[in-house]
Amino acid sequence: MKVLVIGGGAREHALCRSLSLDPDVTALHCAPGNAGIAEVAELHGVNALDGAAVADLAAGLRADLVVVGPEAPLVAGVADAVRERGIPVFGPSAEAAQLEGSKAFAKDVMAAAAVPTARSYVCTTPAEIDEALDAFGAPYVVKDDGLAAGKGVVVTEDVEAARAHALACDRVVIEEFLDGPEVSLFAITDGETVVPLQPAQDFKRAYDGDQGPNTGGMGAYSPLPWADPKLVDEVMATVLQPTVDELHRRGTPFSGLLYAGLAITSRGVRVIEFNARFGDPETQVVLARLQTPLGGLLLAAATGNLAALPPLRWRDDAAVTVVIASHNYPDTPRTGDPIEGLADVVAQDAPDAYVLHAGTRRDDSGAVLSAGGRVLSVTATGADLTTARQRAYRAVGRISLDGSQHRTDIAAKVADQAAEATETQGA
């Protein structure tokens, strides 16, 4: 099949990499792509937010499947424009994508579907904001109702910082703080059948020890050796299937990737948020472990045939991703710096470790330059998390980007705990 992927980040590079390894994918295209994606797909300079342009490109390429990666094109209705041309597309309609585009809409769906989530208030005035902050107390959780590229959430003990963030939003959701570790669980759905992927955990804070501001994500790992083996089944029964069923009942079926951000609290599993697309950087580690060919899986979802697919197959290996970010990220990042050492990773670390490009471009001489806040996702696999993270950080050490930053503790705690448990069992 011919596949067109929309987007240009590390998530899309991970999707393109997996699709390029699918023997049924005979041609792979991406718009707009980036310097890394260009190595596995043909790039097209089309605005990802322009539904008509994307649909024209797909029709011109005679694409058999269009995969919309980022949230902004989905909320803008790009998937609808492609569907109207009769081309299968992996990604929800603009109406269904409001599950991510509006946190208030998501709360309404969860209430109707009896999905467990945090208590919350939707606020539009200063008086409502003050009332909600007073009602919940610290730590304060304040979420911009709309899309904010992973930076719309503030969790703080400082009521003035919480109030300032809330006042800067047109509409804001203020909710109770959920204790416990967080888990990301993706599910592929065709609007009725739901197929869960393997859970992952990401690291949202900018600095080691979960310090600093929230980011789009600084790293991730999978599997989760500490998680209850029944977690996926529980989330399927209480969160994913009820949500898909409720959207179908409303006449706005959700077809594509449903992402549940979860808190494993002392009172049970609670939904923190929904996303309407693959998460970044969790996609990098989840797809690194997926053995089932990706193209056929996404096409089955796009054409309503998920129920006919056999169970997904997974590699036993663990996977770790470490994000390399630009100077000053997550504030206004510096761009245009040369990136060196990419060829060294290919020569010395492949296939156990590889680099997925997020914010990169090539200059006229062919050199790879930084072009965004999160620049690269260095991904590695191994027999266990200790091996995977060692390989990831060894590859990170080969890359040079002036002023760059990365966390040094991705998966460190869980890898140490898993190693201790193995030693105890051996004893």
mmCIF file of C-alpha atoms in Angstrom, residues 86-381:
data_model
loop_
_atom_site.group_PDB
_atom_site.id
_atom_site.type_symbol
_atom_site.label_atom_id
_atom_site.label_comp_id
_atom_site.label_asym_id
_atom_site.label_seq_id
_atom_site.Cartn_x
_atom_site.Cartn_y
_atom_site.Cartn_z
ATOM 1 C CA GLY A 86 -13.000 8.588 -0.263
ATOM 2 C CA ILE A 87 -9.480 7.913 1.006
ATOM 3 C CA PRO A 88 -9.041 5.816 4.184
ATOM 4 C CA VAL A 89 -7.588 7.935 6.973
ATOM 5 C CA PHE A 90 -6.278 7.038 10.404
ATOM 6 C CA GLY A 91 -7.418 9.823 12.706
ATOM 7 C CA PRO A 92 -10.699 11.044 14.180
ATOM 8 C CA SER A 93 -13.060 13.639 12.779
ATOM 9 C CA ALA A 94 -12.791 17.223 14.026
ATOM 10 C CA GLU A 95 -15.886 16.660 16.155
ATOM 11 C CA ALA A 96 -14.512 13.508 17.793
ATOM 12 C CA ALA A 97 -11.063 15.104 18.167
ATOM 13 C CA GLN A 98 -12.638 17.578 20.594
ATOM 14 C CA LEU A 99 -11.908 14.851 23.113
ATOM 15 C CA GLU A 100 -8.441 16.421 23.073
ATOM 16 C CA GLY A 101 -9.298 19.831 21.635
ATOM 17 C CA SER A 102 -11.542 20.720 24.583
ATOM 18 C CA LYS A 103 -10.928 19.416 28.081
ATOM 19 C CA ALA A 104 -14.424 20.535 29.026
ATOM 20 C CA PHE A 105 -15.876 18.371 26.237
ATOM 21 C CA ALA A 106 -13.766 15.438 27.435
ATOM 22 C CA LYS A 107 -15.072 15.875 30.990
ATOM 23 C CA ASP A 108 -18.631 15.861 29.669
ATOM 24 C CA VAL A 109 -18.044 12.629 27.732
ATOM 25 C CA MET A 110 -16.415 10.997 30.746
ATOM 26 C CA ALA A 111 -19.323 11.976 32.976
ATOM 27 C CA ALA A 112 -21.828 10.484 30.520
ATOM 28 C CA ALA A 113 -19.772 7.286 30.175
ATOM 29 C CA ALA A 114 -19.118 6.963 33.936
ATOM 30 C CA VAL A 115 -15.358 7.066 33.317
ATOM 31 C CA PRO A 116 -13.381 7.673 36.542
ATOM 32 C CA THR A 117 -11.595 11.023 36.476
ATOM 33 C CA ALA A 118 -10.712 13.981 38.692
ATOM 34 C CA ARG A 119 -13.425 16.267 40.008
ATOM 35 C CA SER A 120 -13.235 19.571 38.144
ATOM 36 C CA TYR A 121 -14.676 23.001 37.413
ATOM 37 C CA VAL A 122 -14.831 24.723 34.029
ATOM 38 C CA CYS A 123 -14.108 28.414 34.567
ATOM 39 C CA THR A 124 -14.400 31.477 32.341
ATOM 40 C CA THR A 125 -14.360 34.358 34.861
ATOM 41 C CA PRO A 126 -11.921 35.461 37.580
ATOM 42 C CA ALA A 127 -14.568 34.813 40.232
ATOM 43 C CA GLU A 128 -15.093 31.238 39.026
ATOM 44 C CA ILE A 129 -11.322 30.701 38.954
ATOM 45 C CA ASP A 130 -10.895 31.889 42.546
ATOM 46 C CA GLU A 131 -13.799 29.750 43.728
ATOM 47 C CA ALA A 132 -12.368 26.623 42.070
ATOM 48 C CA LEU A 133 -8.839 27.193 43.396
ATOM 49 C CA ASP A 134 -10.214 27.685 46.897
ATOM 50 C CA ALA A 135 -12.390 24.574 46.624
ATOM 51 C CA PHE A 136 -9.534 22.214 45.739
ATOM 52 C CA GLY A 137 -6.549 23.805 47.458
ATOM 53 C CA ALA A 138 -2.918 22.952 46.787
ATOM 54 C CA PRO A 139 -1.404 21.415 44.784
ATOM 55 C CA TYR A 140 -3.335 23.314 42.118
ATOM 56 C CA VAL A 141 -4.015 21.703 38.730
ATOM 57 C CA VAL A 142 -4.915 24.249 36.028
ATOM 58 C CA LYS A 143 -5.494 23.213 32.400
ATOM 59 C CA ASP A 144 -6.057 25.391 29.362
ATOM 60 C CA ASP A 145 -9.274 24.095 27.797
ATOM 61 C CA GLY A 146 -7.812 24.125 24.272
ATOM 62 C CA LEU A 147 -4.717 22.777 22.556
ATOM 63 C CA ALA A 148 -1.432 24.001 23.984
ATOM 64 C CA ALA A 149 1.235 21.671 22.541
ATOM 65 C CA GLY A 150 1.799 19.907 25.845
ATOM 66 C CA LYS A 151 2.380 23.152 27.763
ATOM 67 C CA GLY A 152 -1.170 24.084 28.780
ATOM 68 C CA VAL A 153 -1.096 22.389 32.187
ATOM 69 C CA VAL A 154 0.300 23.933 35.358
ATOM 70 C CA VAL A 155 0.633 21.909 38.560
ATOM 71 C CA THR A 156 1.869 24.094 41.412
ATOM 72 C CA GLU A 157 1.717 24.749 45.156
ATOM 73 C CA ASP A 158 1.719 28.500 44.390
ATOM 74 C CA VAL A 159 -1.828 29.833 44.208
ATOM 75 C CA GLU A 160 -0.708 33.025 42.464
ATOM 76 C CA ALA A 161 1.056 31.050 39.727
ATOM 77 C CA ALA A 162 -2.050 28.913 39.329
ATOM 78 C CA ARG A 163 -4.280 31.977 39.131
ATOM 79 C CA ALA A 164 -1.999 33.701 36.605
ATOM 80 C CA HIS A 165 -2.072 30.674 34.293
ATOM 81 C CA ALA A 166 -5.847 30.402 34.615
ATOM 82 C CA LEU A 167 -6.382 34.091 33.828
ATOM 83 C CA ALA A 168 -4.218 33.764 30.699
ATOM 84 C CA CYS A 169 -6.642 31.165 29.265
ATOM 85 C CA ASP A 170 -9.955 31.964 27.579
ATOM 86 C CA ARG A 171 -11.519 28.962 29.282
ATOM 87 C CA VAL A 172 -9.845 26.814 31.877
ATOM 88 C CA VAL A 173 -10.429 23.514 33.663
ATOM 89 C CA ILE A 174 -9.369 23.473 37.321
ATOM 90 C CA GLU A 175 -9.397 20.057 38.942
ATOM 91 C CA GLU A 176 -8.383 18.100 42.001
ATOM 92 C CA PHE A 177 -4.816 16.818 42.181
ATOM 93 C CA LEU A 178 -4.481 13.094 41.517
ATOM 94 C CA ASP A 179 -1.836 11.263 43.536
ATOM 95 C CA GLY A 180 0.101 8.247 42.322
ATOM 96 C CA PRO A 181 2.228 7.344 39.275
ATOM 97 C CA GLU A 182 1.088 8.252 35.778
ATOM 98 C CA VAL A 183 0.652 5.824 32.885
ATOM 99 C CA SER A 184 0.025 6.364 29.176
ATOM 100 C CA LEU A 185 -2.110 3.785 27.413
ATOM 101 C CA PHE A 186 -2.836 3.975 23.673
ATOM 102 C CA ALA A 187 -5.684 2.182 21.951
ATOM 103 C CA ILE A 188 -6.401 1.716 18.256
ATOM 104 C CA THR A 189 -10.116 1.935 17.445
ATOM 105 C CA ASP A 190 -12.333 1.953 14.382
ATOM 106 C CA GLY A 191 -15.202 3.541 16.302
ATOM 107 C CA GLU A 192 -16.500 0.284 17.766
ATOM 108 C CA THR A 193 -13.725 -2.258 18.310
ATOM 109 C CA VAL A 194 -10.920 -1.138 20.642
ATOM 110 C CA VAL A 195 -7.449 -2.698 20.596
ATOM 111 C CA PRO A 196 -5.122 -1.567 23.405
ATOM 112 C CA LEU A 197 -1.378 -1.203 22.904
ATOM 113 C CA GLN A 198 1.241 -1.699 25.640
ATOM 114 C CA PRO A 199 1.389 0.906 28.439
ATOM 115 C CA ALA A 200 4.281 3.357 28.778
ATOM 116 C CA GLN A 201 5.365 6.073 31.167
ATOM 117 C CA ASP A 202 6.676 9.463 30.114
ATOM 118 C CA PHE A 203 8.538 12.229 31.945
ATOM 119 C CA LYS A 204 6.902 15.625 31.545
ATOM 120 C CA ARG A 205 9.100 17.846 33.721
ATOM 121 C CA ALA A 206 12.113 19.503 32.101
ATOM 122 C CA TYR A 207 14.786 18.536 34.610
ATOM 123 C CA ASP A 208 16.059 15.530 36.557
ATOM 124 C CA GLY A 209 14.072 14.490 39.584
ATOM 125 C CA ASP A 210 10.838 15.705 38.002
ATOM 126 C CA GLN A 211 11.813 19.323 38.587
ATOM 127 C CA GLY A 212 11.173 22.368 36.425
ATOM 128 C CA PRO A 213 8.309 23.302 34.111
ATOM 129 C CA ASN A 214 6.039 20.926 32.222
ATOM 130 C CA THR A 215 7.175 20.102 28.691
ATOM 131 C CA GLY A 216 5.835 18.081 25.804
ATOM 132 C CA GLY A 217 7.793 15.139 27.264
ATOM 133 C CA MET A 218 11.505 14.543 27.909
ATOM 134 C CA GLY A 219 11.597 10.751 27.678
ATOM 135 C CA ALA A 220 9.648 7.530 28.113
ATOM 136 C CA TYR A 221 9.957 3.806 28.710
ATOM 137 C CA SER A 222 7.998 0.598 28.217
ATOM 138 C CA PRO A 223 7.059 -1.931 29.613
ATOM 139 C CA LEU A 224 6.094 -1.011 33.182
ATOM 140 C CA PRO A 225 7.316 -3.844 35.419
ATOM 141 C CA TRP A 226 5.699 -2.265 38.477
ATOM 142 C CA ALA A 227 2.192 -2.051 36.977
ATOM 143 C CA ASP A 228 -0.616 -4.452 37.847
ATOM 144 C CA PRO A 229 -0.791 -7.144 35.128
ATOM 145 C CA LYS A 230 -4.547 -6.526 34.993
ATOM 146 C CA LEU A 231 -4.133 -2.776 34.370
ATOM 147 C CA VAL A 232 -4.779 -2.874 30.611
ATOM 148 C CA ASP A 233 -7.908 -5.019 31.036
ATOM 149 C CA GLU A 234 -9.201 -2.684 33.759
ATOM 150 C CA VAL A 235 -8.626 0.445 31.659
ATOM 151 C CA MET A 236 -10.252 -1.207 28.655
ATOM 152 C CA ALA A 237 -13.371 -2.009 30.693
ATOM 153 C CA THR A 238 -13.694 1.245 32.653
ATOM 154 C CA VAL A 239 -12.176 3.880 30.357
ATOM 155 C CA LEU A 240 -11.452 3.069 26.717
ATOM 156 C CA GLN A 241 -14.449 1.009 25.615
ATOM 157 C CA PRO A 242 -17.013 3.158 27.511
ATOM 158 C CA THR A 243 -15.557 6.327 25.944
ATOM 159 C CA VAL A 244 -15.636 4.902 22.414
ATOM 160 C CA ASP A 245 -19.175 3.621 23.012
ATOM 161 C CA GLU A 246 -20.348 7.020 24.299
ATOM 162 C CA LEU A 247 -18.942 8.875 21.290
ATOM 163 C CA HIS A 248 -20.592 6.324 18.986
ATOM 164 C CA ARG A 249 -23.890 6.833 20.839
ATOM 165 C CA ARG A 250 -23.607 10.594 20.264
ATOM 166 C CA GLY A 251 -23.213 10.070 16.530
ATOM 167 C CA THR A 252 -19.562 11.183 16.524
ATOM 168 C CA PRO A 253 -17.668 7.872 16.352
ATOM 169 C CA PHE A 254 -14.003 8.081 17.268
ATOM 170 C CA SER A 255 -11.769 6.308 14.744
ATOM 171 C CA GLY A 256 -8.013 6.444 15.175
ATOM 172 C CA LEU A 257 -5.740 6.541 18.200
ATOM 173 C CA LEU A 258 -7.299 7.150 21.613
ATOM 174 C CA TYR A 259 -4.696 8.051 24.216
ATOM 175 C CA ALA A 260 -5.581 7.814 27.898
ATOM 176 C CA GLY A 261 -3.320 9.608 30.344
ATOM 177 C CA LEU A 262 -3.930 7.854 33.653
ATOM 178 C CA ALA A 263 -3.102 8.313 37.320
ATOM 179 C CA ILE A 264 -2.865 5.154 39.425
ATOM 180 C CA THR A 265 -4.221 6.723 42.613
ATOM 181 C CA SER A 266 -4.866 5.359 46.092
ATOM 182 C CA ARG A 267 -8.548 5.242 45.083
ATOM 183 C CA GLY A 268 -7.962 3.436 41.791
ATOM 184 C CA VAL A 269 -7.311 4.381 38.160
ATOM 185 C CA ARG A 270 -8.353 7.917 37.163
ATOM 186 C CA VAL A 271 -8.164 9.613 33.743
ATOM 187 C CA ILE A 272 -5.993 12.716 33.715
ATOM 188 C CA GLU A 273 -6.637 13.535 30.074
ATOM 189 C CA PHE A 274 -7.476 12.116 26.676
ATOM 190 C CA ASN A 275 -5.521 12.733 23.492
ATOM 191 C CA ALA A 276 -6.790 12.040 19.994
ATOM 192 C CA ARG A 277 -3.461 10.863 18.556
ATOM 193 C CA PHE A 278 -0.267 9.018 19.360
ATOM 194 C CA GLY A 279 1.594 10.663 22.252
ATOM 195 C CA ASP A 280 5.145 11.922 21.965
ATOM 196 C CA PRO A 281 7.541 10.534 23.322
ATOM 197 C CA GLU A 282 5.581 7.399 24.325
ATOM 198 C CA THR A 283 5.005 6.438 20.682
ATOM 199 C CA GLN A 284 8.733 6.019 20.227
ATOM 200 C CA VAL A 285 8.971 3.260 22.868
ATOM 201 C CA VAL A 286 5.623 1.588 22.173
ATOM 202 C CA LEU A 287 6.286 1.201 18.446
ATOM 203 C CA ALA A 288 9.821 -0.019 19.184
ATOM 204 C CA ARG A 289 8.197 -3.022 20.898
ATOM 205 C CA LEU A 290 5.323 -3.648 18.442
ATOM 206 C CA GLN A 291 5.966 -6.699 16.279
ATOM 207 C CA THR A 292 2.686 -6.667 14.336
ATOM 208 C CA PRO A 293 3.155 -4.733 11.039
ATOM 209 C CA LEU A 294 1.879 -1.203 11.595
ATOM 210 C CA GLY A 295 0.416 -0.479 8.143
ATOM 211 C CA GLY A 296 -2.178 -3.235 8.240
ATOM 212 C CA LEU A 297 -3.178 -2.317 11.793
ATOM 213 C CA LEU A 298 -3.807 1.348 10.969
ATOM 214 C CA LEU A 299 -5.594 0.484 7.714
ATOM 215 C CA ALA A 300 -7.914 -1.909 9.576
ATOM 216 C CA ALA A 301 -8.850 0.904 11.960
ATOM 217 C CA ALA A 302 -9.394 3.328 9.080
ATOM 218 C CA THR A 303 -11.677 0.902 7.231
ATOM 219 C CA GLY A 304 -13.661 -0.504 10.150
ATOM 220 C CA ASN A 305 -12.043 -3.943 10.110
ATOM 221 C CA LEU A 306 -10.236 -4.094 13.456
ATOM 222 C CA ALA A 307 -12.389 -6.950 14.772
ATOM 223 C CA ALA A 308 -11.049 -9.240 12.027
ATOM 224 C CA LEU A 309 -7.380 -8.775 12.999
ATOM 225 C CA PRO A 310 -5.520 -11.414 15.046
ATOM 226 C CA PRO A 311 -4.148 -10.383 18.469
ATOM 227 C CA LEU A 312 -1.213 -7.981 18.385
ATOM 228 C CA ARG A 313 2.287 -9.409 18.756
ATOM 229 C CA TRP A 314 4.892 -7.733 20.979
ATOM 230 C CA ARG A 315 8.627 -8.064 21.416
ATOM 231 C CA ASP A 316 9.848 -9.048 24.871
ATOM 232 C CA ASP A 317 12.475 -6.283 24.731
ATOM 233 C CA ALA A 318 12.220 -3.126 26.806
ATOM 234 C CA ALA A 319 12.528 0.308 25.179
ATOM 235 C CA VAL A 320 13.731 3.697 26.435
ATOM 236 C CA THR A 321 13.617 7.082 24.722
ATOM 237 C CA VAL A 322 15.632 10.138 25.788
ATOM 238 C CA VAL A 323 14.699 13.534 24.323
ATOM 239 C CA ILE A 324 17.418 16.025 23.410
ATOM 240 C CA ALA A 325 16.011 19.561 23.547
ATOM 241 C CA SER A 326 17.241 22.941 22.389
ATOM 242 C CA HIS A 327 18.790 25.601 24.576
ATOM 243 C CA ASN A 328 16.090 27.377 26.645
ATOM 244 C CA TYR A 329 13.349 24.774 26.045
ATOM 245 C CA PRO A 330 10.462 24.782 27.042
ATOM 246 C CA ASP A 331 10.618 28.579 26.812
ATOM 247 C CA THR A 332 11.482 30.121 23.442
ATOM 248 C CA PRO A 333 14.084 27.669 22.116
ATOM 249 C CA ARG A 334 17.193 28.579 20.168
ATOM 250 C CA THR A 335 17.214 27.039 16.704
ATOM 251 C CA GLY A 336 19.626 26.797 13.771
ATOM 252 C CA ASP A 337 22.434 25.050 15.673
ATOM 253 C CA PRO A 338 24.272 22.240 13.836
ATOM 254 C CA ILE A 339 23.778 18.672 15.060
ATOM 255 C CA GLU A 340 26.774 16.348 14.911
ATOM 256 C CA GLY A 341 27.286 12.682 15.736
ATOM 257 C CA LEU A 342 24.183 11.257 14.055
ATOM 258 C CA ALA A 343 26.268 9.103 11.712
ATOM 259 C CA ASP A 344 28.236 7.795 14.700
ATOM 260 C CA VAL A 345 25.045 6.460 16.264
ATOM 261 C CA VAL A 346 24.178 4.655 13.030
ATOM 262 C CA ALA A 347 27.689 3.218 12.718
ATOM 263 C CA GLN A 348 28.204 2.159 16.330
ATOM 264 C CA ASP A 349 24.797 1.644 17.968
ATOM 265 C CA ALA A 350 22.362 0.398 15.315
ATOM 266 C CA PRO A 351 20.114 -1.514 15.373
ATOM 267 C CA ASP A 352 19.841 -1.481 19.182
ATOM 268 C CA ALA A 353 19.716 2.329 19.313
ATOM 269 C CA TYR A 354 18.607 4.881 16.751
ATOM 270 C CA VAL A 355 17.703 8.560 16.494
ATOM 271 C CA LEU A 356 14.234 9.856 15.673
ATOM 272 C CA HIS A 357 14.129 13.479 14.526
ATOM 273 C CA ALA A 358 11.664 15.946 16.040
ATOM 274 C CA GLY A 359 12.685 19.528 15.288
ATOM 275 C CA THR A 360 15.327 19.324 12.547
ATOM 276 C CA ARG A 361 16.001 20.609 9.041
ATOM 277 C CA ARG A 362 18.816 20.485 6.512
ATOM 278 C CA ASP A 363 20.607 23.602 5.291
ATOM 279 C CA ASP A 364 21.774 24.129 1.712
ATOM 280 C CA SER A 365 24.975 22.184 2.389
ATOM 281 C CA GLY A 366 23.057 19.173 3.713
ATOM 282 C CA ALA A 367 24.002 19.722 7.361
ATOM 283 C CA VAL A 368 21.316 18.879 9.930
ATOM 284 C CA LEU A 369 20.261 21.845 12.094
ATOM 285 C CA SER A 370 17.974 22.218 15.092
ATOM 286 C CA ALA A 371 14.567 23.624 14.168
ATOM 287 C CA GLY A 372 12.419 23.330 17.285
ATOM 288 C CA GLY A 373 12.274 22.886 21.033
ATOM 289 C CA ARG A 374 12.470 19.113 21.220
ATOM 290 C CA VAL A 375 15.076 18.228 18.605
ATOM 291 C CA LEU A 376 15.773 14.489 18.769
ATOM 292 C CA SER A 377 14.413 11.351 20.439
ATOM 293 C CA VAL A 378 17.170 8.809 21.014
ATOM 294 C CA THR A 379 15.508 5.396 21.297
ATOM 295 C CA ALA A 380 17.037 2.084 22.319
ATOM 296 C CA THR A 381 15.881 -1.444 23.052
#
